[in-house]
Amino acid sequence: MTSFSPRSVLVAIAVAGLAGGVFAWAIDAGWARWAWMAGTVPVLAALIFEIITSLRRGEVGLDLVAALSMSVALAFGEELAGNVVALMYAGGQVLESYAEGRARREMTALLGRAAHSAMRYVDGALEEVPIGQLVVGDLILLRHGEVAPVDGVLVSPEGLLDQSVLTGESLPVGKRAEDEILSGSTNAGDPVQVRATRPAAESTYANIVRLVAQAQESKAPSVRIADRYAIWFLVLTLVIAGLAWWLSGDMTRILPVLVVATPCPLILALPVAIISGMSRAAKGGVLVKSGGAIEALAKVKTAILDKTGTLTFGQARVSEIRTAEGWSQDEILRLAASLDQASSHVIAEALVAEAKGRGLALSMPTNVSETAGTGLEGRVDGKRVVVGGSRFVRDRSREGDPYALRKGIAEGSVVVAVAVAEKLAGIIILKDELRPDAPAMLAALRQAGIDRIVLASGDRQDVVDAVAGKLGITDAFGELTPSNKVDVVARESTSAPTMMVGDGVNDAPALASATVGIAMGARGSAASSESADVVLLVDRIASLTFAVTVAHRTRRIALESVLIGLGLSIAAMIVAAFGYLPPVQGALFQEAIDIAVIVNALRALR
C-alpha cells in the first residue's frame, strides 16, 4: 500500500464487502458474515505484508494496532466490526495520500514548469532547440505564455513577466530593456527578445528544480519520531485492553479498545502538517529541503548573519559623485564608465552599470593600459582619462588632489578618482548599500522569538561595525575566514539552536555546521545552496522572516493535531474499556478523529 491506486482498490474491496453483507443480512446472516469477512481479509493481508516489510527494515509502526484489531474482530466472530475497521483503515490511508498530494502541490508545480525547448535566433531566423543547447549570448524569443528557459536580460524595450512561481507576487512585473529575466518566469505580455546570460544547467530555475527534487525525497524527523514511539503507544493500547479484560472478566472488551486506537493521529497529522508547511513556504519563495529543517527552524533562538549579500546587496553601487570645478557629475561618470568598459574589475562593472542606468552614451576607449587592482588609463573621445585609486590618479595628474575631496566619506565606502587631461575631474563614491528592508527584517525576527542576532563577515572590521551600528546589532565579527565563521557558529550553538544566513562559497562551511543553514537566493553560489537546509529562492531578505513564521506555525499546528488526536484516542479507549463504546461505533469515532486531525494539519497550507 505504497501508492494511491492500490489503496483505492482496498477501499473498494472493503466497501463492497460491507455493502454486500448489509444486503445479504436480509436473506441469511451467515452469508452476511462471509461477505464482511471477504471485505476484511484482503485489507488485513495487505497490512500484514506492509508490517513484515517494515519490520525487515527495523521499523515498528502503529499499523500493528490496526492489524491486531482486525484479527481480534475476526477471531471473536465480530466480522462486521472487522469490516468497518478495514474500511476505516484503508480509507484513512487514501485520505492521507490525498492530503499529502494536496500539500505537495506547490512544490510539484515547480517541477512541472521547467521549459524543455526554446526559440533561438540563428542567422536572422528562428529555430526551436532543446534548452541544453543554449549558450551565453544566445538571443531567444519568449512568446506569450512561455516560461523563460534560462536566465537572461531583456533585449526588447519592455515586457511583462509573471514571477509568482519564484517570488509569490500575485501580479506580473513590468520589465525594461537590460532588466534581468529569471528562468521560470512566464511571459504575461507580448512576445519579447531575451539574451541568455547563463546556460540552462546553471540558471536559477534549474537550480530550484534540482533543490525541490531533493526536498521531495526527504522524510520529516517528526515522522521518524512517530515510528520510534509507536511501540510505546502500542504498549499503552495493550495495557488498557488487558486491564479492560482483567477488570471486567470479559475478553471481548479487548476488541473495542483496539478498534478506537486504529490508526493513531500520530502517524497522520505530523507528515501532513510538515509537508503542508514545506509547500506553503515554497509558494512564498522559500525552499525548505526537508521536514527536519522546518522543525529545526521553529526552534532557532540565535541568528548568525553574513553581511555581504545578506544584509547588504552584495555589490558596490554609486552613492555620490564629487566634482572639481567645471565638471558635471554625469560627464565624470560617462568618461570613467567608457574607459572601464575595458576592465573586468567588479568596481568597473558597477560604474558601467550605473552609467547605463542613467542613460549615458558611452564611448569606445582606446590605448587602454590597466594596472591590476589599482587603476587604468587610456583615451576616451580623444582625451586622456585616468580612473582608479586616489594615489594612482594623483600620481598621474598635474592639478588637483583626490584626497581633498574625500572629507566626511562614510566608513566602508570605495573611492574611485577620475582625471582628464592630467587634471583631477572628481571622485566617485561607491558603497555596498544596506538592504532597505533589513531593519524591519531584524525587528520581525526578534518578534518571532529570535533572542540573539550576530553579524559575521569576512569584510573589514570597521565596515562590519558600521553596518552593525546602523542595525542595532551588538555582536559583530569582521575579517573572518570560512573556518572562523564555523567557529562562531560552533560557539553560538553551545547556548541555543542557531541559523546561519549567507550566500557565498565562503559561507558554505558555516551553513553546513549550523542547526539550520539558510542560503540567500537560488542564484547564489552552488556550494551555499547545497550546504544550506533552506534556500530563499529570490533575492529578498524579507523571505527570511516569512520562512521563520511558516516554520513556527507549521510546528504549532502539527503539535495541536497530535495532542488533540492522541487525547481523543486515549479517552475513547478508556470509554471502550468500560463497555460504553461498541466496536463498530468505536471504529467510526476513530475515523472521525483521523479526519479531524488531517483537516487541521492542512491548515499549514494557508
XYZ file of C-alpha atoms in Angstrom, residues 106-111 113 151 163-169 180 182-185 198 203-213 215 278-289 435 501-503 518-524 529-530 532-544 546-547:
73
model
C 3.066 23.878 -4.850
C 6.375 22.013 -4.851
C 5.253 19.654 -7.606
C 4.102 22.636 -9.663
C 7.672 23.938 -9.611
C 8.946 20.728 -11.181
C 7.006 24.189 -15.166
C 18.461 33.492 -17.022
C 7.317 35.824 -11.451
C 4.801 34.345 -8.996
C 6.365 30.880 -9.055
C 9.648 32.405 -7.860
C 8.568 35.309 -5.657
C 4.955 34.644 -4.669
C 3.946 38.016 -6.185
C 17.202 40.780 -15.627
C 14.900 34.942 -14.308
C 14.338 31.491 -15.700
C 10.996 30.149 -14.511
C 9.238 33.472 -15.128
C 23.650 31.702 -18.148
C 20.139 29.014 -14.417
C 18.027 29.981 -11.454
C 15.152 27.675 -12.295
C 17.325 24.637 -12.997
C 18.845 25.074 -9.552
C 15.391 25.420 -7.981
C 14.104 22.283 -9.710
C 17.119 20.307 -8.520
C 16.681 21.523 -4.941
C 12.932 20.824 -4.987
C 13.523 17.277 -6.192
C 13.437 18.247 -0.842
C 7.043 22.994 3.183
C 4.538 23.564 0.383
C 3.374 26.876 1.865
C 6.970 28.041 2.147
C 7.659 27.091 -1.497
C 4.664 29.101 -2.632
C 6.187 32.144 -0.905
C 9.605 31.717 -2.499
C 11.300 29.702 0.255
C 12.534 26.176 -0.422
C 12.798 24.030 2.701
C 14.757 20.924 1.779
C 19.011 46.497 2.053
C 22.347 33.000 6.776
C 24.754 33.590 3.874
C 25.158 33.494 0.118
C 19.863 29.366 5.043
C 21.203 30.371 1.616
C 20.265 33.728 0.122
C 18.884 33.118 -3.347
C 18.990 30.076 -5.590
C 21.277 32.109 -7.880
C 23.937 32.319 -5.183
C 22.721 26.251 -1.826
C 23.941 22.667 -1.484
C 22.005 25.006 3.265
C 18.859 23.422 4.693
C 16.701 26.300 3.454
C 17.116 28.314 0.244
C 15.483 31.714 -0.285
C 14.594 31.463 -3.973
C 14.554 35.215 -4.516
C 16.997 37.925 -3.509
C 14.688 39.353 -0.847
C 15.674 39.425 2.829
C 12.028 39.628 3.957
C 11.714 35.988 2.844
C 13.806 35.044 5.866
C 8.476 34.554 6.202
C 10.399 31.277 6.499
